Amino acid sequence: MTRSDGFVLAIRRACLPPQSTPRFTTRGYRLGDKKPHKKKTPKRSGSQFRYRNHVLSTLDPSRLSFEDHLDLSGRTVHRANFAAERASSNAALEESSRLVPGTKTRVRKPEAIITYVQYYGNARVHLPFPSSTQGFLYYHPGSPTSPLGGSLRFRITPDPSPKSFHLGSDLLFPSGSPWRILLPQIACRIMFAKLGPQLVRDRLVTDDLLSRCRDLFQNRGRIHPDTTVFGFDSTFLVEFNKVGISQTVVGSRLHKMQLEMFKTSTKSYPWIGSALARFEPSTLPQYAGRRVLHLRFVKIIEFALRTLDDDQQSEERFEHPEEGKLLTRCKRKYAPARPWAYDIDKSDSITPVALRDLWEKSRTA
């Protein structure tokens, strides 16, 4: 490189912008110290942490406050907490966390786990609460003849004010029946163990009523609201394209009941659809002095569609199911339709015994 070339190179270097010098910081550590590291905080998004510490004051619809308003939209699980339960002595909490005698297993603490649907059909699923599930948890009492038929429900309201309670409507299951947790479920399932004491504190139920639930249902595997009948005022789901109904009847004891009512003599189903229905003692003059029941459709869930024409129904025919009407049928093709009627004294099989228990309970109010 000539002298002139070196001079040009020096000029070019002088014209370049100055390079930034990296800054280094030093920290002193003693021998044996571990290098501290910053803890990563998990992102809290969506509904995962909503209402984590939400505390309810009551389940009595007449004593609700703004603080009792809940938004369960899109949630799969909600754990309910109660102010009175939190204010109780720590002795109860210590008692619930002790070891089971002779084992290393701790006693499971009482909970109040609120879910939308755990079982739907024959599959076990966990469906999230529908959108706009905003309102109040409250206790709906059973009738005087069926006090065990009370349940926890969710009232969807237009705003967070307790005054809007009467303007709202109850949350529904996918089947169309009211979403509810039955009192026997509250009394017998550990996942609802906090609810029972709160209902007693609210003076909505008694300890004796909870004990009666345990006596009847403690060894019962599955308790489903749509298949449990407490009295003639209980509604249950019926599907027109199935043989009939299969229910658990709650009387002086538990009964398993099956009734075939929608299948014709040719083993065909004239209608498809579903409805909420209930049993009703007959007041027709031809059944005077007899214990006869009818089936009334309280609410049509899925509109009934015809699958067979009248000339395809052989000798037996079912009339179109209508909301508020009785189930009607005729045994001869061109005979007038009559309400379906079931005489509960005609035999001593399982089903009549269950319905007789309901009949006698309804007359002891």
CSV table of N, CA and C in Angstrom, one decimal, residues 56-64 136-140 198-199 201-202 204:
chain,number,residue,atom,x,y,z
A,56,LEU,N,-70.1,-15.1,48.2
A,56,LEU,CA,-71.5,-14.9,48.2
A,56,LEU,C,-72.0,-14.8,49.6
A,57,SER,N,-73.0,-14.0,49.8
A,57,SER,CA,-73.6,-13.8,51.1
A,57,SER,C,-74.7,-14.7,51.5
A,58,THR,N,-75.5,-15.2,50.5
A,58,THR,CA,-76.7,-15.9,50.7
A,58,THR,C,-77.2,-16.7,49.5
A,59,LEU,N,-78.0,-17.7,49.7
A,59,LEU,CA,-78.7,-18.4,48.6
A,59,LEU,C,-80.2,-18.1,48.7
A,60,ASP,N,-80.6,-17.2,49.6
A,60,ASP,CA,-82.0,-16.9,49.8
A,60,ASP,C,-82.4,-15.8,48.8
A,61,PRO,N,-83.3,-16.0,47.8
A,61,PRO,CA,-83.6,-15.0,46.8
A,61,PRO,C,-84.1,-13.7,47.4
A,62,SER,N,-84.7,-13.7,48.6
A,62,SER,CA,-85.2,-12.5,49.2
A,62,SER,C,-84.2,-11.7,49.9
A,63,ARG,N,-82.9,-12.2,50.0
A,63,ARG,CA,-81.9,-11.4,50.7
A,63,ARG,C,-80.7,-11.2,49.9
A,64,LEU,N,-80.8,-11.3,48.6
A,64,LEU,CA,-79.6,-11.1,47.7
A,64,LEU,C,-79.1,-9.7,47.7
A,136,PHE,N,-77.9,-14.8,39.5
A,136,PHE,CA,-77.8,-15.2,40.9
A,136,PHE,C,-78.0,-16.7,41.1
A,137,LEU,N,-77.2,-17.3,41.9
A,137,LEU,CA,-77.5,-18.6,42.5
A,137,LEU,C,-78.5,-18.5,43.6
A,138,TYR,N,-79.5,-19.3,43.6
A,138,TYR,CA,-80.5,-19.3,44.6
A,138,TYR,C,-81.1,-20.6,44.9
A,139,TYR,N,-81.8,-20.8,46.0
A,139,TYR,CA,-82.4,-22.1,46.3
A,139,TYR,C,-83.9,-22.0,46.0
A,140,HIS,N,-84.3,-23.0,45.3
A,140,HIS,CA,-85.8,-23.2,44.9
A,140,HIS,C,-86.3,-24.3,45.8
A,198,GLN,N,-74.7,-23.9,54.2
A,198,GLN,CA,-75.1,-22.5,53.8
A,198,GLN,C,-76.6,-22.4,53.8
A,199,LEU,N,-77.3,-23.5,53.2
A,199,LEU,CA,-78.7,-23.5,53.2
A,199,LEU,C,-79.3,-23.6,54.6
A,201,ARG,N,-77.8,-22.3,57.3
A,201,ARG,CA,-77.6,-20.9,57.8
A,201,ARG,C,-78.7,-19.9,57.3
A,202,ASP,N,-79.0,-20.1,56.0
A,202,ASP,CA,-80.1,-19.3,55.5
A,202,ASP,C,-81.5,-19.6,55.9
A,204,LEU,N,-83.2,-22.1,54.9
A,204,LEU,CA,-83.9,-22.6,53.8
A,204,LEU,C,-84.2,-24.1,53.9
